[in-house]
XYZ file of C-alpha atoms in Angstrom:
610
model
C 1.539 -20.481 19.804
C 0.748 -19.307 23.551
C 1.467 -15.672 24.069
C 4.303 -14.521 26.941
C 3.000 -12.229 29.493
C 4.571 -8.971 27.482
C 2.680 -10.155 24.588
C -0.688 -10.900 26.569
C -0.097 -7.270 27.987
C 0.308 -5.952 24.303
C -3.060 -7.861 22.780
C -5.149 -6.918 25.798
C -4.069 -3.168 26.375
C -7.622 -1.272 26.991
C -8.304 1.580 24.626
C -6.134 4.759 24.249
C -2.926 5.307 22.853
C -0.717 2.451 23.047
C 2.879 1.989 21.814
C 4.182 -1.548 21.745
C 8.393 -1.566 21.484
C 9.115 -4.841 19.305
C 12.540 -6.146 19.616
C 13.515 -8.308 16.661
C 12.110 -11.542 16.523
C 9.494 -10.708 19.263
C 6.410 -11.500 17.415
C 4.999 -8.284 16.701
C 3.028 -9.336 13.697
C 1.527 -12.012 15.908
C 0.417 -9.330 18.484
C -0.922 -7.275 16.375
C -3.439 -10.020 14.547
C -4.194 -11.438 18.403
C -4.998 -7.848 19.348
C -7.228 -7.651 16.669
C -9.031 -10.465 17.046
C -9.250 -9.416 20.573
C -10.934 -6.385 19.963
C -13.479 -7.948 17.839
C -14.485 -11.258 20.081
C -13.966 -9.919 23.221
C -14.598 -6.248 23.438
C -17.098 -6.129 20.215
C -15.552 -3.432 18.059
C -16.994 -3.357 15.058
C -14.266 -4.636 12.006
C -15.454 -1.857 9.866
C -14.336 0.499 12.955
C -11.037 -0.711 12.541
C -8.029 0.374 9.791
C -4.337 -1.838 10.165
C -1.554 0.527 8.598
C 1.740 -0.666 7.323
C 4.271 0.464 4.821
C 4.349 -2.067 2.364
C 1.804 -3.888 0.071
C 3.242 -6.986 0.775
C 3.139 -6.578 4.638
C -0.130 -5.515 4.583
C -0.837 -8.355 2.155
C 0.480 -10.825 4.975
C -1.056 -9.008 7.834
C -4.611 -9.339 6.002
C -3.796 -13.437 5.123
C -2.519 -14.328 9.050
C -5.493 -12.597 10.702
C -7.483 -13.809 7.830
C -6.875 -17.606 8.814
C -6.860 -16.331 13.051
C -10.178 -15.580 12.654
C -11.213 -18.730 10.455
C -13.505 -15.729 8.101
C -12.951 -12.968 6.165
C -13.616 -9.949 8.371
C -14.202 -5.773 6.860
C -11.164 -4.828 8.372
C -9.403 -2.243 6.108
C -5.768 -3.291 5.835
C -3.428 -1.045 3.944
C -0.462 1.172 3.491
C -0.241 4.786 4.161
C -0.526 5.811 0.215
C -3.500 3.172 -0.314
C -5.380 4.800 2.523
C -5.053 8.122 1.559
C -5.668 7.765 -1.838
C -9.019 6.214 -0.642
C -9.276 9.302 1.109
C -8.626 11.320 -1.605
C -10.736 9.474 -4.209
C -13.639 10.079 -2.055
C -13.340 13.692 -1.518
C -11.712 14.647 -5.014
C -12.924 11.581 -7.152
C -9.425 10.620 -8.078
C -8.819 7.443 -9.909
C -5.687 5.253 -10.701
C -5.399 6.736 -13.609
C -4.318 10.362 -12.028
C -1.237 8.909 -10.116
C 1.538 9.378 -12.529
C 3.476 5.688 -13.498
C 6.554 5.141 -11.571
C 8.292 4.730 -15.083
C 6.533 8.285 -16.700
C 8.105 10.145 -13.294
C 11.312 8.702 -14.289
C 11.752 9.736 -17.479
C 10.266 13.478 -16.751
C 13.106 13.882 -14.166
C 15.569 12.699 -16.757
C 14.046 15.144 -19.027
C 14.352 18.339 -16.713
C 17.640 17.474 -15.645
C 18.780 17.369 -19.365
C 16.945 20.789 -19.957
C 18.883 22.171 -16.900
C 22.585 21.281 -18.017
C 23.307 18.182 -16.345
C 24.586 15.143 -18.026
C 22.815 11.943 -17.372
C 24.428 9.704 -20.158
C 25.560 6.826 -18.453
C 24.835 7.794 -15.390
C 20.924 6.568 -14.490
C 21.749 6.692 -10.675
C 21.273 10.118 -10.924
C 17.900 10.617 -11.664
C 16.941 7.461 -8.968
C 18.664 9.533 -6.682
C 16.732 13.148 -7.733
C 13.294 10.878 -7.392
C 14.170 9.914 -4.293
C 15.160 13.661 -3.092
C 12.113 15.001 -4.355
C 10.027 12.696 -2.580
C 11.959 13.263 0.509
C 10.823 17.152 0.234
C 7.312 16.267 -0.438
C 6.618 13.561 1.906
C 8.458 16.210 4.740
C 6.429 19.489 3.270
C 10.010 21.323 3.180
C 10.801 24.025 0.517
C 12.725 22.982 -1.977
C 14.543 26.509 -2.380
C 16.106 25.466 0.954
C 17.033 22.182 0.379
C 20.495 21.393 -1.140
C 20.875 18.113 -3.420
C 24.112 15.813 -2.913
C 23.470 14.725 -6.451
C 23.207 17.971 -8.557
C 23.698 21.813 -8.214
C 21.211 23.992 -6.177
C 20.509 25.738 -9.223
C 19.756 22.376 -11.253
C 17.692 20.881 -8.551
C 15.510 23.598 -8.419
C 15.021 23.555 -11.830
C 14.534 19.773 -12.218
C 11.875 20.330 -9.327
C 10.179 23.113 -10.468
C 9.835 21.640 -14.248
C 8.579 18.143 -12.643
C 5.790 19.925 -10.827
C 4.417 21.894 -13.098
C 4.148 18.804 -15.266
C 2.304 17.044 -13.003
C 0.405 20.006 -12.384
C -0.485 20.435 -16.147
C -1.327 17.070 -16.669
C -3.698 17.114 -13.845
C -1.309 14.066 -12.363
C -0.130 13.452 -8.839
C 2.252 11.379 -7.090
C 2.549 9.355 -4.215
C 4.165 11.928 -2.245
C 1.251 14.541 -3.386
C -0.967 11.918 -1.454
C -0.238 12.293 1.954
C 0.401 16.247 1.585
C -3.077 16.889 -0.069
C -4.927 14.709 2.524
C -3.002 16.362 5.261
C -4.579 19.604 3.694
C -8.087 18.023 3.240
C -8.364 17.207 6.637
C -6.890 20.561 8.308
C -9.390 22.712 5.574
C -12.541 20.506 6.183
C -13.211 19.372 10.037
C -16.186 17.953 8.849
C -14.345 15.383 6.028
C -11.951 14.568 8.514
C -14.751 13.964 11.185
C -16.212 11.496 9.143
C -13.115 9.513 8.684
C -12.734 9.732 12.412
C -16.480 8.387 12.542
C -15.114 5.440 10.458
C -12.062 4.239 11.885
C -12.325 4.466 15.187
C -9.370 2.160 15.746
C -6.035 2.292 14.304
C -3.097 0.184 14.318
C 0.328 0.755 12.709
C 2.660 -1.600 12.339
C 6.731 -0.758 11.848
C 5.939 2.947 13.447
C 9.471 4.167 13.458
C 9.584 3.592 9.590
C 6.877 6.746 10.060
C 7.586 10.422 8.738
C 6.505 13.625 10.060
C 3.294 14.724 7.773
C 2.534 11.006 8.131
C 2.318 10.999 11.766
C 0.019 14.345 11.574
C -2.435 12.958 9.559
C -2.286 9.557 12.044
C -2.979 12.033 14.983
C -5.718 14.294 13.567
C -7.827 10.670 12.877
C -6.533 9.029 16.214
C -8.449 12.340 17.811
C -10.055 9.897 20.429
C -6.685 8.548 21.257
C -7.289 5.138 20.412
C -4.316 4.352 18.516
C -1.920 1.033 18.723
C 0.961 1.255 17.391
C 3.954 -1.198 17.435
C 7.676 -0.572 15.866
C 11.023 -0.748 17.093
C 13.174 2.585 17.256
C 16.275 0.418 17.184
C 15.143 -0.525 13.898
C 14.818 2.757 12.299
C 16.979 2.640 9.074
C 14.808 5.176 6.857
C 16.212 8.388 7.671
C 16.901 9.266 3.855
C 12.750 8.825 3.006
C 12.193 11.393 6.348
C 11.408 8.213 8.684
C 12.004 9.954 12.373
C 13.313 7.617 15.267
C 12.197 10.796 17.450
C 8.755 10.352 16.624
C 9.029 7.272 18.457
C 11.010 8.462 21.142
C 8.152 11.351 21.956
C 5.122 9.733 21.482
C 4.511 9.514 25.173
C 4.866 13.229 25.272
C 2.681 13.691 22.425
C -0.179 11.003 23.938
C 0.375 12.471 28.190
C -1.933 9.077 28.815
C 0.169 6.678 26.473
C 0.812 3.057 27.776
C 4.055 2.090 26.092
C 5.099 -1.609 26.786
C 7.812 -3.994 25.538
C 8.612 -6.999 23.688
C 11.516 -8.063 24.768
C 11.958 -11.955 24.209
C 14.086 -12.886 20.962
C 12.316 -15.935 19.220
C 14.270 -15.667 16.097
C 17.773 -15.773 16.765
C 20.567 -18.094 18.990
C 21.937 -15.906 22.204
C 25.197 -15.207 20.775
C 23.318 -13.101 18.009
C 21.253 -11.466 20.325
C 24.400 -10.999 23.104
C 26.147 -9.723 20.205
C 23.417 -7.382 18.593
C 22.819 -5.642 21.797
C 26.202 -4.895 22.755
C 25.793 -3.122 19.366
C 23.361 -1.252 19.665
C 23.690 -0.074 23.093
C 26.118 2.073 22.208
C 23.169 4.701 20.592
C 22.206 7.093 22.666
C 19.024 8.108 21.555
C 16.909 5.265 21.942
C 14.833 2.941 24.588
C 16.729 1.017 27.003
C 15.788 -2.451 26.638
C 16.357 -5.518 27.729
C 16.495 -8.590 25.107
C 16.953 -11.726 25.896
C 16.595 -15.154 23.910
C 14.168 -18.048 23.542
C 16.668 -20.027 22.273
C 18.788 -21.670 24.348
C 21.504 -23.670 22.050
C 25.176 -21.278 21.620
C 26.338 -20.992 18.133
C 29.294 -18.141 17.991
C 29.535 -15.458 15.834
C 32.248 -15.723 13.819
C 34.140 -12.586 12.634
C 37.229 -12.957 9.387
C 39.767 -11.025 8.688
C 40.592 -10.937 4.798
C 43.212 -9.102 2.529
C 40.963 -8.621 0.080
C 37.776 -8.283 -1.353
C 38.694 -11.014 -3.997
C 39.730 -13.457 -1.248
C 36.811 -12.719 0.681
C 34.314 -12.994 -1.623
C 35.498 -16.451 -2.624
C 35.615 -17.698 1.004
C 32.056 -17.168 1.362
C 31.452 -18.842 -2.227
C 33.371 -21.779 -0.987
C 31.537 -22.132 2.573
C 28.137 -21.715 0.978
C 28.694 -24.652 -1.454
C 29.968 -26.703 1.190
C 26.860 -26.026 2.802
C 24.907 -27.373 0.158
C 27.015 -30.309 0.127
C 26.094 -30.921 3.594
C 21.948 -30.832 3.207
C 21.547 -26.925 3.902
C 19.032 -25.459 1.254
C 20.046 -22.308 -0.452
C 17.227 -20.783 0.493
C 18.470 -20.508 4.245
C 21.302 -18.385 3.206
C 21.389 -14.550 2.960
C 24.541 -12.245 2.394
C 23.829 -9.036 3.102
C 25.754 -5.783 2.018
C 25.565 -1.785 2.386
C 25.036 -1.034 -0.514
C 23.629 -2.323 -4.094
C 27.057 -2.355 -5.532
C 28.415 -4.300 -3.267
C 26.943 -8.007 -4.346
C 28.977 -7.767 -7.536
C 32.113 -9.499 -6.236
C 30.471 -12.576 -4.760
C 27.783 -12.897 -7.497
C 30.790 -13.768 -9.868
C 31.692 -16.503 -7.071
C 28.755 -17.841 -7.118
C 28.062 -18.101 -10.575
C 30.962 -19.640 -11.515
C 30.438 -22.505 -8.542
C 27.186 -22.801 -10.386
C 25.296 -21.820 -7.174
C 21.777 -20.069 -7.796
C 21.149 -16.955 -6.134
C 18.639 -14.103 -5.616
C 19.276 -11.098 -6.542
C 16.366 -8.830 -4.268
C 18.245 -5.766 -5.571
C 19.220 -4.939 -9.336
C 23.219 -4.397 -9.641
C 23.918 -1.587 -11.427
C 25.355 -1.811 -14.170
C 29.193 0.497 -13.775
C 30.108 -0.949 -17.296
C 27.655 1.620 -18.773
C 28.609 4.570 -16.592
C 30.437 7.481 -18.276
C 33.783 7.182 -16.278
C 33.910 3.039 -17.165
C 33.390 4.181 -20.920
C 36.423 6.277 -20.605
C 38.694 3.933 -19.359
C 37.498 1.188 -21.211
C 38.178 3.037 -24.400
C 41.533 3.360 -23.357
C 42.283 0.209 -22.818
C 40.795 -0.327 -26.865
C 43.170 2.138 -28.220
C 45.932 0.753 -26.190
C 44.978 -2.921 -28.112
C 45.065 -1.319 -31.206
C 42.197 0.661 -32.082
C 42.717 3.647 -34.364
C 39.033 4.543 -34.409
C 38.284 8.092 -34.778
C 35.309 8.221 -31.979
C 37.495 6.131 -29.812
C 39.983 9.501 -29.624
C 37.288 12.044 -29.372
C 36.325 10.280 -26.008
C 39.485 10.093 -24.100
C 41.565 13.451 -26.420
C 39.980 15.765 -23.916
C 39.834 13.296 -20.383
C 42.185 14.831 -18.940
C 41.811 18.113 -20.695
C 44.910 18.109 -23.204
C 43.014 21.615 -25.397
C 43.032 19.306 -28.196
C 40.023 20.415 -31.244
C 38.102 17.820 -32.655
C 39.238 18.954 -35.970
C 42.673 17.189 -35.371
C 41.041 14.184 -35.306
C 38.986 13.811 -38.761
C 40.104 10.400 -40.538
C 38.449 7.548 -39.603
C 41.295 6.132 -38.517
C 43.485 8.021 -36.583
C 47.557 7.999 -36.345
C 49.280 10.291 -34.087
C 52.062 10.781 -35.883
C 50.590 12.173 -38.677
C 48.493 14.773 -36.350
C 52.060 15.421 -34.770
C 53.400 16.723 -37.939
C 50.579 18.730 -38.299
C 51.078 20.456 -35.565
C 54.841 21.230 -36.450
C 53.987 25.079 -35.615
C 52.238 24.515 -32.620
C 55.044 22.982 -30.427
C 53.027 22.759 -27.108
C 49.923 21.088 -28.646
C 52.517 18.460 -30.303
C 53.937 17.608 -27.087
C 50.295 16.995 -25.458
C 49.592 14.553 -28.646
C 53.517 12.475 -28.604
C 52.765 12.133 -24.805
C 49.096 10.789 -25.490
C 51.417 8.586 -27.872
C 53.564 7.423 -25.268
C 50.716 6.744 -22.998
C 48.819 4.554 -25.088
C 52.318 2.799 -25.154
C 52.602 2.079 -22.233
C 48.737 1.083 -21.068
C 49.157 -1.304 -24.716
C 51.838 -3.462 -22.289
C 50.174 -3.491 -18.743
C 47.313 -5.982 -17.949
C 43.974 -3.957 -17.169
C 44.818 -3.327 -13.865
C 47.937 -1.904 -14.001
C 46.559 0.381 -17.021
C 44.070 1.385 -14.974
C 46.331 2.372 -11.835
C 48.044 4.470 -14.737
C 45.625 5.947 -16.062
C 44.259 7.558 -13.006
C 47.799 8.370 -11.772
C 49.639 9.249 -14.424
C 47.866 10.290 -17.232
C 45.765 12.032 -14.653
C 42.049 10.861 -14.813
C 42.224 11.209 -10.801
C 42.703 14.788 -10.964
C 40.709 15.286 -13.841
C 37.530 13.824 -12.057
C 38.169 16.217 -9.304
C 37.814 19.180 -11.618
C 35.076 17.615 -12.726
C 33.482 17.024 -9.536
C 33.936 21.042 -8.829
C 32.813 22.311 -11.815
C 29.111 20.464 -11.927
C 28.962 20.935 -7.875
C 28.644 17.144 -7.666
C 29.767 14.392 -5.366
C 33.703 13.704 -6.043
C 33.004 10.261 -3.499
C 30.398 9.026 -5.824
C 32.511 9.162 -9.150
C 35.822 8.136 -7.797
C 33.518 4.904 -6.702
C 32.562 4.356 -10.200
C 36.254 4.129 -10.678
C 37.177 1.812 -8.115
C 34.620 -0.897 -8.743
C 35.863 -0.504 -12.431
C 39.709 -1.034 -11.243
C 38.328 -3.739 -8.393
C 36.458 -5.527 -11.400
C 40.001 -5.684 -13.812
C 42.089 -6.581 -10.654
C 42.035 -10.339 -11.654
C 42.177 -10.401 -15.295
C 45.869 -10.192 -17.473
C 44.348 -9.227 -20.240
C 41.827 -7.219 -21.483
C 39.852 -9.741 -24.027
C 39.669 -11.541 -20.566
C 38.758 -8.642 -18.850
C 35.797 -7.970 -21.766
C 34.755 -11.714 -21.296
C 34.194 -10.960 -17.736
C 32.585 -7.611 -18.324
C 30.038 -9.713 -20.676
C 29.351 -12.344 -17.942
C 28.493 -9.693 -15.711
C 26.203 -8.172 -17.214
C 24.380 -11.532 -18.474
C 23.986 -12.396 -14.926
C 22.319 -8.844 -14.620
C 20.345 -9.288 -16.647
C 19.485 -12.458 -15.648
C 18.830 -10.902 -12.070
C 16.631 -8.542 -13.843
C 14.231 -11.211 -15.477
C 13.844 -13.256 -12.343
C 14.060 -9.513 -9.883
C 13.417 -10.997 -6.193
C 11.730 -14.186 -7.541
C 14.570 -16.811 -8.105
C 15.358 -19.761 -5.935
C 18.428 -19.797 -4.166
C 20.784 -17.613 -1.857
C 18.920 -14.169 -1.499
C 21.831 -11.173 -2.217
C 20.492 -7.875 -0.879
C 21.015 -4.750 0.951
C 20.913 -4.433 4.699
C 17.911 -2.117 4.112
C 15.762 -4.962 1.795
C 16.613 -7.614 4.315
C 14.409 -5.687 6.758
C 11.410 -8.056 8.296
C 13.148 -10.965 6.878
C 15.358 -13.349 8.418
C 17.690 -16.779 7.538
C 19.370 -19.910 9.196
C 22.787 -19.001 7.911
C 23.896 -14.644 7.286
C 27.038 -13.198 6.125
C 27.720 -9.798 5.961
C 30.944 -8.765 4.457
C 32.962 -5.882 3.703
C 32.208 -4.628 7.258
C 34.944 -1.997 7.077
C 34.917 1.550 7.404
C 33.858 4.188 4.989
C 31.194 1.154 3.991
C 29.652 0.598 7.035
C 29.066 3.401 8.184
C 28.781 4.991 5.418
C 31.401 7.351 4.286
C 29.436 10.240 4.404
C 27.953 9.159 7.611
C 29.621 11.978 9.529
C 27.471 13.608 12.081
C 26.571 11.130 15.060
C 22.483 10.848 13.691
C 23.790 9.844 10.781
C 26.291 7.452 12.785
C 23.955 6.161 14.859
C 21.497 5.215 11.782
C 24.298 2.736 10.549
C 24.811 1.507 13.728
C 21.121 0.828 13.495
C 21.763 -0.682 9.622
C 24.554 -2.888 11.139
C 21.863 -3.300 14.060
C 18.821 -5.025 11.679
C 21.705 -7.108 9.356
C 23.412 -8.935 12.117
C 19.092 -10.005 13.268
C 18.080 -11.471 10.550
C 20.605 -14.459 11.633
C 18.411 -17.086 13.015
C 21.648 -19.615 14.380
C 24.882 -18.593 11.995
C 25.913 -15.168 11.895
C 29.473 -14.679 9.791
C 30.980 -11.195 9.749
C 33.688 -10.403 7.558
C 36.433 -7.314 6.609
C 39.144 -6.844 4.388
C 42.580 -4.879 5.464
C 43.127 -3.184 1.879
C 41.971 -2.532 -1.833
C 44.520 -1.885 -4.080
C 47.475 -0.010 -2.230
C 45.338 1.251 0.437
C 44.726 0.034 3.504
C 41.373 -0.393 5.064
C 39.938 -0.257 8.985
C 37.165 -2.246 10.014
C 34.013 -1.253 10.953
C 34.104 0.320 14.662
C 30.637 -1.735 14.561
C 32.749 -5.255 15.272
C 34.622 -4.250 18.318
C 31.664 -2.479 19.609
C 29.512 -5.573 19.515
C 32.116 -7.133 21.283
C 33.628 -9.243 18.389
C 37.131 -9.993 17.406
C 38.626 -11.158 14.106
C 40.500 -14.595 13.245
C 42.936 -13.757 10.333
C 42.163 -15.492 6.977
């Protein structure tokens, strides 16, 4: 492959700081393994000299193999990601070992710990503590103070504890973290000039690839090596979609301040995509306002629309796509060119029933979680049971109190429980005996709706809506994140009339997620993911459904940097299309009625009703 004058301008940049902008599909990965080999046969830098940063093992993995077979030898260039450099760093000045970084799943189950010892319910609800990981990194990796930092998962107070107890673990256990990394070398170097001049001594080169991915303490520790200014990097700010790990489009957008002498150029042909993606993509994105004008054109000459639906529901929707993917197959295109991409992780669980029941194998690159096991599904679910019949005395003590009725425990001692009999006993107490006959009449009437309709009743008129309000309030938690527990639970019984059907269903689920868990990101087929795992890939064929709002963006996307992030999201999803790109909504789910994503008509795009 010959390079395009931008690119030739990119591999052949003289030293200083240099910042390459990288549209999608521009062949940054390509520049940056031509550049090297520049510098090495043309300009005689030594490989040693030279350190290639990335974020990812498997990118750096990839950049090592491409330049690897450029060169035609193996070459001492050190290839890496941020964490594997400085913990090189760090082994050399400290003598740390693999050993001292605490194990992703030991982390895990210490934050579970603390957040049990501070109050706060986990039991069925393992998002949580992903969620608290991922927060605590996010103050670590940013060196903010967690006193001033204010969790959307948990109380203040229970953050601060859950923080506090997880450090001093590590800190007895003479353990650190991946986050610790790039704090203590940032320390290292700004305590000992001379440690940090010898590093400087060593790589006298640096190139980072997917810059705007980079964080703040990060990009200080890139600086204080780069002191000589010789640093190439290449990213997109366009592409920025890590805001919640502390990634920083700004950083991008200053670097020319920060370097006065900085050469930034620009990548701007599309070698990936048909025009109508790339039309279509930056009519998108144009409407941020924080970012660098560019102008993207493609290599590709052949016109394939992009096609936008309009569905009632998710049901329908999901089943379209099923449908046009196996008549796909039918017609000679390989699974493996097809990608549906979604917001979030619980979105794939609709179309993975789809596909599993048209026998179509899939890839699941992100774990579904599993809302069956979740606190608020257990509630409902059990009562549903007692509804069908069960009498069972742990089946009560679930649901007795959810919404709060002030009924004791002690009411409910048999084994087997009948409400008339606890009724009578509470002949003296006429206001608790009301609360029990109309838990009686409730379970009446759930025991003659199908699922769904027990459901609806259950959160509107037994009250479960209201009671996970309170409930919301009480433990200073998200109310949006638990009434979506409850809707994928309603959304999953919408199509079953019973509930031994609904159960079957349940069970098939979670076989296929577990499944998806044996063969995580390895099985053939259509690759399921996130918009943020499909970053750096791309596919002949892409849907993206559900493209309404409150999904995309996000429903707590509220201020505009937030806004403009999932524009960005949106931005990266509709790119990985090579020639197909299908876009799809839905106007409602259950009685409410749903926009679609401002994203569609600001890319230009209009709907054909399905």
């Amino acid at each position: 492959m010959r390079l395009n004058k931008e690119q030739e301008a990119a591999v052949t940049a003289p030293d200083g700081p240099v910042m390459v902008i990288a549209g999608p599909g521009s062949g940054k990965t390509f520049v940056i393994t031509r550049r090297l080999d520049h510098m090495i046969s043309v300009r005689g830098i030594l490989p040693e000299n030279i350190l290639v940063v990335t974020f990812t093992r498997a990118a750096a993995d990839e950049m090592k193999d491409r330049f690897t077979k450029m060169a035609g030898r193996k070459l001492p260039v050190t290839f890496g990601t941020f964490h594997s450099v400085f913990f090189n760093i760090l082994k050399y000045a400290y003598g740390y070992s693999a050993k001292d970084i605490i194990a992703p799943d030991i982390r895990r189950k210490k934050i579970r710990e603390e957040l049990v010892r501070a109050g706060y319910s986990v039991k069925g609800d393992e998002d949580a503590v992903t969620h608290v990981s991922d927060e605590i990194a996010y103050i670590k990796e940013n060196g903010q103070d967690p006193d001033l930092f204010y969790s959307n998962v948990c109380p203040e107070n229970i953050f601060r504890a859950v923080y506090k107890g997880y450090e001093e673990y590590l800190r007895a256990s003479g353990l650190l973290d991946f986050e610790d990394m790039v704090k203590l070398v940032y320390e290292l170097f700004k305590a000992r000039p001379d440690i940090l001049a010898g590093w400087q001594r060593k790589y006298t080169h640096i190139l980072v690839d997917e810059f705007q991915d980079i964080n703040p303490m990060q990009y200080d520790i890139v600086k204080l090596l780069a002191a000589d200014g010789n640093l190439f990097v290449v990213g997109d700010d366009d592409q920025s979609i890590y805001r919640f790990r502390g990634a920083r489009p700004e950083i991008m957008l200053g670097f020319g301040k920060d370097f006065k002498d900085a050469k930034i150029l620009k990548l701007s042909v599309n070698y990936r995509s048909v025009p109508d993606v790339v039309e279509t993509s930056v009519r998108l994105i144009g409407k941020n306002r924080k970012r660098y004008a560019k102008n993207l054109e493609a290599f590709e000459k052949t016109h394939i629309p992009v096609k936008v639906w309009e569905f009632s529901d998710f049901s329908r929707e999901n089943q379209h796509i099923a449908n046009m993917i196996a008549a796909m197959a039918k017609n000679g295109i390989p699974y493996e060119d097809i990608a549906v991409l979604y917001r979030t992780n619980t979105g794939p669980r609709g179309i993975v029933e789809k596909l599993n029941r048209l026998n179509i194998p899939f890839n699941l690159s992100d774990l579904i979680p599993d809302v069956y096991s979740h606190w608020i599904a257990q509630d409902i679910i059990t009562y549903l049971m007692i509804g069908a019949g069960s009498r069972r005395r742990g089946d009560f003590l679930r649901i007795i109190n959810r919404p709060v009725r002030y009924l004791k425990r002690e009411l409910f001692s048999d084994p087997e429980i009948d409400l008339d009999s606890v009724i009578e006993e509470l002949a003296d107490k006429e206001w608790l005996a009301e609360r029990v006959d109309q838990l009686a009449h409730d379970i009446y009437v759930i025991s003659g709706l199908s699922p769904y309709e027990a459901i609806r009743y259950i959160r509107k008129f037994v009250g479960y809506d209201s009671f996970l309000r309170e409930y919301a309030a009480d433990n200073g938690i998200s109310e949006d994140s638990l009434m979506a527990v409850l809707d994928d639970v309603m959304e999953s019984a919408s199509s079953c009339r019973t509930l031994k059907k609904w159960m079957e269903r349940i069970r098939e689920e979670r076989e296929i997620r577990e499944k998806g868990r044996q063969e995580h990101g390895t099985a053939a087929g259509v690759s399921i993911m996130t918009m943020h795992r499909a970053k750096g890939l791309e596919y002949d064929i892409v849907f993206i459904p559900d493209a309404n709002t409150e999904i995309i963006p996000h429903k707590r996307a509220v201020k505009e940097a937030d806004r403009e992030e999932e524009r960005r999201l949106f931005y990266v999803a509709m790119t990985r299309a090579k020639k197909r790109l299908y876009i799809s909504y839905v106007r409602q789910r259950f009685d409410r009625k749903l926009k679609p994503s401002p994203f569609v008509a600001e890319a230009g795009l209009k709907a054909e009703k399905m």
